[in-house]
GROMACS .gro file of C-alpha atoms in nm:
model
  109
    1MET     CA    1   0.006   0.025   0.005
    2PRO     CA    2   0.121   0.325  -0.072
    3THR     CA    3   0.210   0.539   0.200
    4VAL     CA    4   0.326   0.912   0.346
    5GLY     CA    5   0.356   1.037   0.657
    6VAL     CA    6   0.224   1.301   0.760
    7THR     CA    7   0.559   1.493   0.736
    8ASP     CA    8   0.608   1.431   0.356
    9LEU     CA    9   0.316   1.633   0.291
   10GLU     CA   10   0.355   1.973   0.143
   11ASP     CA   11   0.159   2.299   0.164
   12GLY     CA   12  -0.129   2.244  -0.173
   13ASP     CA   13  -0.079   1.867  -0.158
   14PHE     CA   14  -0.436   1.715  -0.284
   15LEU     CA   15  -0.572   1.613   0.072
   16LEU     CA   16  -0.892   1.391   0.038
   17ASP     CA   17  -1.012   1.333   0.391
   18VAL     CA   18  -1.322   1.080   0.440
   19ARG     CA   19  -1.350   1.075   0.800
   20GLU     CA   20  -1.770   1.123   0.864
   21ASP     CA   21  -1.959   1.481   0.899
   22ASP     CA   22  -1.881   1.481   1.337
   23GLU     CA   23  -1.540   1.413   1.286
   24TRP     CA   24  -1.471   1.672   1.011
   25LYS     CA   25  -1.717   1.912   1.153
   26SER     CA   26  -1.451   1.873   1.460
   27GLY     CA   27  -1.154   1.983   1.305
   28HIS     CA   28  -0.994   1.938   0.954
   29ALA     CA   29  -0.671   2.018   0.775
   30GLU     CA   30  -0.794   2.339   0.582
   31GLY     CA   31  -0.799   2.289   0.189
   32ALA     CA   32  -0.884   1.902   0.244
   33LEU     CA   33  -1.211   1.784   0.020
   34HIS     CA   34  -1.434   1.600   0.224
   35ILE     CA   35  -1.594   1.304   0.103
   36PRO     CA   36  -1.675   1.033   0.434
   37ILE     CA   37  -1.589   0.651   0.355
   38SER     CA   38  -1.982   0.591   0.402
   39GLU     CA   39  -2.042   0.772   0.128
   40PHE     CA   40  -1.735   0.752  -0.068
   41VAL     CA   41  -1.883   0.527  -0.346
   42ALA     CA   42  -2.186   0.738  -0.430
   43ARG     CA   43  -2.000   1.062  -0.445
   44TYR     CA   44  -1.668   0.961  -0.631
   45GLY     CA   45  -1.713   1.174  -0.878
   46GLU     CA   46  -1.664   1.480  -0.721
   47LEU     CA   47  -1.295   1.322  -0.601
   48THR     CA   48  -1.237   1.307  -1.001
   49GLU     CA   49  -1.364   1.683  -1.048
   50ALA     CA   50  -1.145   1.809  -0.779
   51VAL     CA   51  -0.800   1.631  -0.849
   52PRO     CA   52  -0.596   1.814  -1.013
   53GLN     CA   53  -0.486   1.633  -1.386
   54ASP     CA   54  -0.238   1.382  -1.303
   55GLY     CA   55  -0.174   1.453  -0.940
   56ARG     CA   56  -0.161   1.279  -0.650
   57VAL     CA   57  -0.433   1.217  -0.380
   58HIS     CA   58  -0.336   1.221  -0.007
   59VAL     CA   59  -0.566   0.989   0.143
   60ILE     CA   60  -0.647   1.085   0.568
   61CYS     CA   61  -0.842   0.975   0.800
   62ARG     CA   62  -0.831   0.967   1.167
   63SER     CA   63  -0.563   0.681   1.235
   64GLY     CA   64  -0.563   0.518   0.878
   65GLY     CA   65  -0.755   0.273   0.872
   66ARG     CA   66  -1.067   0.411   0.687
   67SER     CA   67  -0.784   0.565   0.438
   68ALA     CA   68  -0.607   0.256   0.326
   69GLN     CA   69  -0.943   0.106   0.232
   70VAL     CA   70  -1.027   0.447   0.019
   71THR     CA   71  -0.648   0.437  -0.105
   72MET     CA   72  -0.701   0.076  -0.241
   73TYR     CA   73  -0.989   0.164  -0.387
   74LEU     CA   74  -0.849   0.407  -0.581
   75VAL     CA   75  -0.563   0.265  -0.670
   76GLN     CA   76  -0.773  -0.021  -0.816
   77GLN     CA   77  -0.941   0.265  -0.964
   78GLY     CA   78  -0.595   0.369  -1.165
   79ILE     CA   79  -0.540   0.693  -0.958
   80ASP     CA   80  -0.214   0.780  -0.803
   81ALA     CA   81  -0.338   0.761  -0.399
   82VAL     CA   82  -0.140   0.761  -0.110
   83ASN     CA   83  -0.210   0.647   0.252
   84VAL     CA   84  -0.089   0.949   0.524
   85ALA     CA   85  -0.002   0.738   0.831
   86GLY     CA   86  -0.135   0.810   1.151
   87GLY     CA   87  -0.361   1.045   0.959
   88MET     CA   88  -0.531   1.311   1.164
   89GLN     CA   89  -0.416   1.286   1.527
   90VAL     CA   90  -0.018   1.261   1.377
   91TRP     CA   91  -0.180   1.572   1.186
   92GLU     CA   92  -0.234   1.709   1.518
   93SER     CA   93   0.004   1.639   1.736
   94THR     CA   94   0.295   1.745   1.491
   95GLY     CA   95   0.152   2.090   1.515
   96ARG     CA   96  -0.052   2.122   1.169
   97SER     CA   97  -0.313   2.332   1.120
   98VAL     CA   98  -0.662   2.206   1.244
   99VAL     CA   99  -0.959   2.389   1.145
  100THR     CA  100  -1.331   2.422   1.195
  101ASP     CA  101  -1.560   2.488   0.871
  102ASP     CA  102  -1.565   2.884   1.003
  103GLY     CA  103  -1.230   2.893   1.027
  104GLN     CA  104  -1.209   2.878   1.370
  105PRO     CA  105  -0.909   2.662   1.598
  106GLY     CA  106  -1.049   2.288   1.620
  107HIS     CA  107  -0.919   1.995   1.750
  108VAL     CA  108  -0.963   1.564   1.593
  109LEU     CA  109  -1.215   1.320   1.752
   0.00000   0.00000   0.00000
């Protein structure tokens, strides 16, 4: 499974957050695309429209389990996708910004 660490991510990397709505609302990475894993197959087209041409999709969840499932699916579809190891828990613990929808400081559930 293609995997990267949070510290490998650079500003501007395309980030797909597959956590559920309550987790997202509590706090997320600014600029991430949110498609919950429970709705992913039905909303797959939103991802293909949003991802930059020949761009890599960095898939993140809380700790890496759900994002690993989505990453495997995307790779099978021929998309350049990688799982973000440790997920939003590591994102937050390394000091990366976590915000709510209104731009206020958030936290990871």
